[in-house]
Coordinates of C-alpha atoms in Angstrom, one line a residue:
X293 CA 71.7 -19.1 23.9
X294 CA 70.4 -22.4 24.6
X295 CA 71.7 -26.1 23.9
X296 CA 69.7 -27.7 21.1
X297 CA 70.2 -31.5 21.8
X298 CA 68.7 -33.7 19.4
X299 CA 67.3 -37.6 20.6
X300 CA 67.2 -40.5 18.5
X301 CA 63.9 -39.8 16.9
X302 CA 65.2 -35.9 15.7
X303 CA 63.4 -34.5 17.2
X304 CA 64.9 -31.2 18.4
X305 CA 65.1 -30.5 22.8
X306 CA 66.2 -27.7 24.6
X307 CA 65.8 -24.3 25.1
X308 CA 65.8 -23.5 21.1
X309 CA 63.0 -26.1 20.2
X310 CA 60.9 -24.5 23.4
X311 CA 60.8 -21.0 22.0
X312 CA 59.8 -21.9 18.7
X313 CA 56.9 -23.3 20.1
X314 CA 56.6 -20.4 21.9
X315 CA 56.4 -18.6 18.6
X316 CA 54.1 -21.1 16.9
X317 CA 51.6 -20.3 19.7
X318 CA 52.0 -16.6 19.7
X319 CA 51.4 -16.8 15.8
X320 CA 48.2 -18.8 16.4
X321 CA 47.4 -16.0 19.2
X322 CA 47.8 -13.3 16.9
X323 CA 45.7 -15.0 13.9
X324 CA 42.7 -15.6 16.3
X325 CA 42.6 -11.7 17.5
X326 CA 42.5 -10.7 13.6
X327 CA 40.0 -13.0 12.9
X328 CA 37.9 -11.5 15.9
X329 CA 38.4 -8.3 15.2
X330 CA 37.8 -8.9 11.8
X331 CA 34.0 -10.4 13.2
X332 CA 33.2 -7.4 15.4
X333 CA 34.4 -4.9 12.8
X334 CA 31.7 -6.8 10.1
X335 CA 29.2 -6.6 13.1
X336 CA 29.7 -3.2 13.9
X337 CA 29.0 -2.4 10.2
X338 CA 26.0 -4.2 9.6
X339 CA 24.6 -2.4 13.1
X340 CA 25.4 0.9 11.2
X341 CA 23.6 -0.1 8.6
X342 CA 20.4 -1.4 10.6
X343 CA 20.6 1.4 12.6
X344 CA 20.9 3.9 9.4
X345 CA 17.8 1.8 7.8
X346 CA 16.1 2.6 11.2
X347 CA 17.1 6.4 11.1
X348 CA 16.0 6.4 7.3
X349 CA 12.4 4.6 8.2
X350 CA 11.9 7.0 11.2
X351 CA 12.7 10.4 9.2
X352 CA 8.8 10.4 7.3
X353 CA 6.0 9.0 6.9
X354 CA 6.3 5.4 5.0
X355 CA 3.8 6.3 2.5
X356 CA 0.8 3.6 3.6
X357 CA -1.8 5.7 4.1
X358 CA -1.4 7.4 0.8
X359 CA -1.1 4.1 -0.8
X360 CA -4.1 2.8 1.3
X361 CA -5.7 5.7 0.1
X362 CA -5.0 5.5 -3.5
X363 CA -6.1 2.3 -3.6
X364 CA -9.5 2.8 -2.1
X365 CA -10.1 5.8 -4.4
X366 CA -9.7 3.5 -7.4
X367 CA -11.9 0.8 -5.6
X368 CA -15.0 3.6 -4.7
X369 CA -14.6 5.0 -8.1
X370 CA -14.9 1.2 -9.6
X371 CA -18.1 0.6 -7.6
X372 CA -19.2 4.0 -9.1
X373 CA -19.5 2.5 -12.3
X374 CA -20.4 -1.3 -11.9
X375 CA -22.9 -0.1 -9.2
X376 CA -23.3 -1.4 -5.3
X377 CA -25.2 -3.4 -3.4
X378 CA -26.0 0.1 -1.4
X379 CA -27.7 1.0 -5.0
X380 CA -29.2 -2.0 -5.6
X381 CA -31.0 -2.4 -2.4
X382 CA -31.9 1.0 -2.7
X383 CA -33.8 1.0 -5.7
X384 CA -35.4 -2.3 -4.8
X385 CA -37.1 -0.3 -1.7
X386 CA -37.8 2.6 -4.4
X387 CA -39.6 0.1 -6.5
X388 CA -41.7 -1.2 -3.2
X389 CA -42.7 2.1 -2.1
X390 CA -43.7 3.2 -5.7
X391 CA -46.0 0.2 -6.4
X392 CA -47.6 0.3 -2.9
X393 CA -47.9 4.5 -3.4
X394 CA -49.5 4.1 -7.1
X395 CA -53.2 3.1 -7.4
X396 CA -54.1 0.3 -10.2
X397 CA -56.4 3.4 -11.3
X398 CA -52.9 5.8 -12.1
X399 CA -52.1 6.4 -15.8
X400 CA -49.4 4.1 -17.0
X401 CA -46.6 7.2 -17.3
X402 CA -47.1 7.7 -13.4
X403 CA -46.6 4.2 -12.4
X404 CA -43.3 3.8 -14.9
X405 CA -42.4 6.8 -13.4
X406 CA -43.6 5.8 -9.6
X407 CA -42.2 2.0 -9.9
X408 CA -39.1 2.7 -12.7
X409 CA -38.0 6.5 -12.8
X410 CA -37.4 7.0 -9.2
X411 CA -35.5 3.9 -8.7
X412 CA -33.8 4.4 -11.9
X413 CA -32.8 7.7 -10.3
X414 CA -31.9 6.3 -6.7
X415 CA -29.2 4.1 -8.4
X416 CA -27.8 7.2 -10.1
X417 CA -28.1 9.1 -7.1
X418 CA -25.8 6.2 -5.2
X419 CA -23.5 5.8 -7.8
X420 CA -22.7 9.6 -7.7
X421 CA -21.9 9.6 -4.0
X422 CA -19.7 7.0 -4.6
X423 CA -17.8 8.5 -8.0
X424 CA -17.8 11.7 -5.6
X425 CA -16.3 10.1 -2.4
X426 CA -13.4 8.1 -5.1
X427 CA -12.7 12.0 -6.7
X428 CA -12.4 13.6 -3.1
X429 CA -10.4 10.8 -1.6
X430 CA -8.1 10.5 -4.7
X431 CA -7.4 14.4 -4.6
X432 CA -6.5 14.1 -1.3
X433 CA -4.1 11.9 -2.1
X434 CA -2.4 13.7 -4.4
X435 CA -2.5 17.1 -2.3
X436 CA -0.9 15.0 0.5
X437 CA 2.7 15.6 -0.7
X438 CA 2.1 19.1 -0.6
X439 CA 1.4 19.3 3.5
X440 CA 4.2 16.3 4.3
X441 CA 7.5 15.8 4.4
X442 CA 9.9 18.0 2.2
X443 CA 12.1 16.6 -0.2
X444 CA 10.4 12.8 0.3
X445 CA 8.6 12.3 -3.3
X446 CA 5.1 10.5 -3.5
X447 CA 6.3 7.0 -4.6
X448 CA 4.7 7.1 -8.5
X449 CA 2.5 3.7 -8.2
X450 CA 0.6 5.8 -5.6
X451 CA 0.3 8.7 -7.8
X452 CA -1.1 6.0 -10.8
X453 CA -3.5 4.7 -8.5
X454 CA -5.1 8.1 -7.1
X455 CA -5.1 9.4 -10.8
X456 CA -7.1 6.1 -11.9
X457 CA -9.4 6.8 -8.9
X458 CA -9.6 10.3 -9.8
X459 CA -11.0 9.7 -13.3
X460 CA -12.8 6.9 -12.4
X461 CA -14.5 9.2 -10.3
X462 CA -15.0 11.7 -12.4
X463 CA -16.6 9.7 -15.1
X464 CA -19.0 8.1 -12.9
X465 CA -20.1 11.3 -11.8
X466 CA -20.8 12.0 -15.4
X467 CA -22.4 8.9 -16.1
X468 CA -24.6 9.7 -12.5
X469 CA -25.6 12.6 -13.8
X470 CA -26.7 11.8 -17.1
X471 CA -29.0 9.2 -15.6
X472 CA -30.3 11.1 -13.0
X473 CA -31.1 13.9 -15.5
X474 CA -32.3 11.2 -18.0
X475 CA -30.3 11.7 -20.5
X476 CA -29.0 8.6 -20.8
X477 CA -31.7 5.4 -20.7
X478 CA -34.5 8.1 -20.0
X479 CA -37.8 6.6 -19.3
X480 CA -39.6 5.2 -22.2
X481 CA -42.6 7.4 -23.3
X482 CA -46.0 6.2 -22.9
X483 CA -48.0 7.8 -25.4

């Protein structure tokens, strides 16, 4: 037991006074080491959780593709319907080779058909390919999920955006078609 002297400005000396500092510092000790630990035990959770985002991210496919997919079989089945620039060059070279291929001396239903009908026909013929590559790529899409990953649904914006491509497709091969067969905006007759 120590002597506890005090001097003229109270404050407290001796051995008593020394080892409640002692304590005060321990205290300060101990409240630093819970606050670190209290730091690396929030670190080590938030690495769990980048590491478990990392885990969940590595287990299937992200979905991209499918959505890049989607997307470009609404596009194709769009162009299908508004028409190209494939189409339109296409039927201007149809035009060329049936003015140069018809003689001023043809009747006047061959050169409609020579100069009109077969580039009314080549721009049908282009806008089918291009409903038929929207219907193909957007069934594709939508098989996907079948040969992937079990148990990871297709997210349902992708499935929206294949459908849409899908009937987009499938009315523009309708509408390609009907013109190519004439029965929409057949030639005019000449009679």
């Amino acid at each position: 037991m120590g002597t506890k002297t005090v001097d003229e400005a109270g404050a407290e000396t001796g051995t008593e006074a020394k080892s409640d500092e002692a304590k005060v510092d321990t205290t300060k000790v101990e409240e630093t080491t819970e606050a670190t630990e209290a730091e690396t035990d929030a670190e080590a959770a938030a690495d769990d959780e980048v590491d478990g985002l990392r885990e969940d991210t590595q287990e299937g496919p992200s979905g991209v593709g499918q959505g890049a997919g989607a997307v470009v079989s609404a596009g194709l089945g769009l162009v299908s319907l508004t028409g190209s620039w494939v189409a339109t060059v296409a039927a201007a070279r149809e035009t060329l080779v049936g003015q140069l291929g018809t003689s001023s001396s043809a009747s006047v239903a061959t050169q409609v058909k020579e100069v009109y009908g077969d580039a009314w026909a080549t721009t049908a013929l282009i806008g089918g390919l291009f409903a038929l590559a929207a219907l193909i790529v957007g069934v594709v899409v939508l098989a996907r999920p079948a040969f992937g990953a079990p148990g990871k649904p297709q997210p349902a914006w992708i499935k929206s955006v294949a459908w849409g491509g899908v009937a987009l497709g499938v009315i523009g091969l309708l509408l390609a078609v009907a013109k190519y067969t004439d029965i929409i905006l057949g030639l005019p007759s000449t009679s």
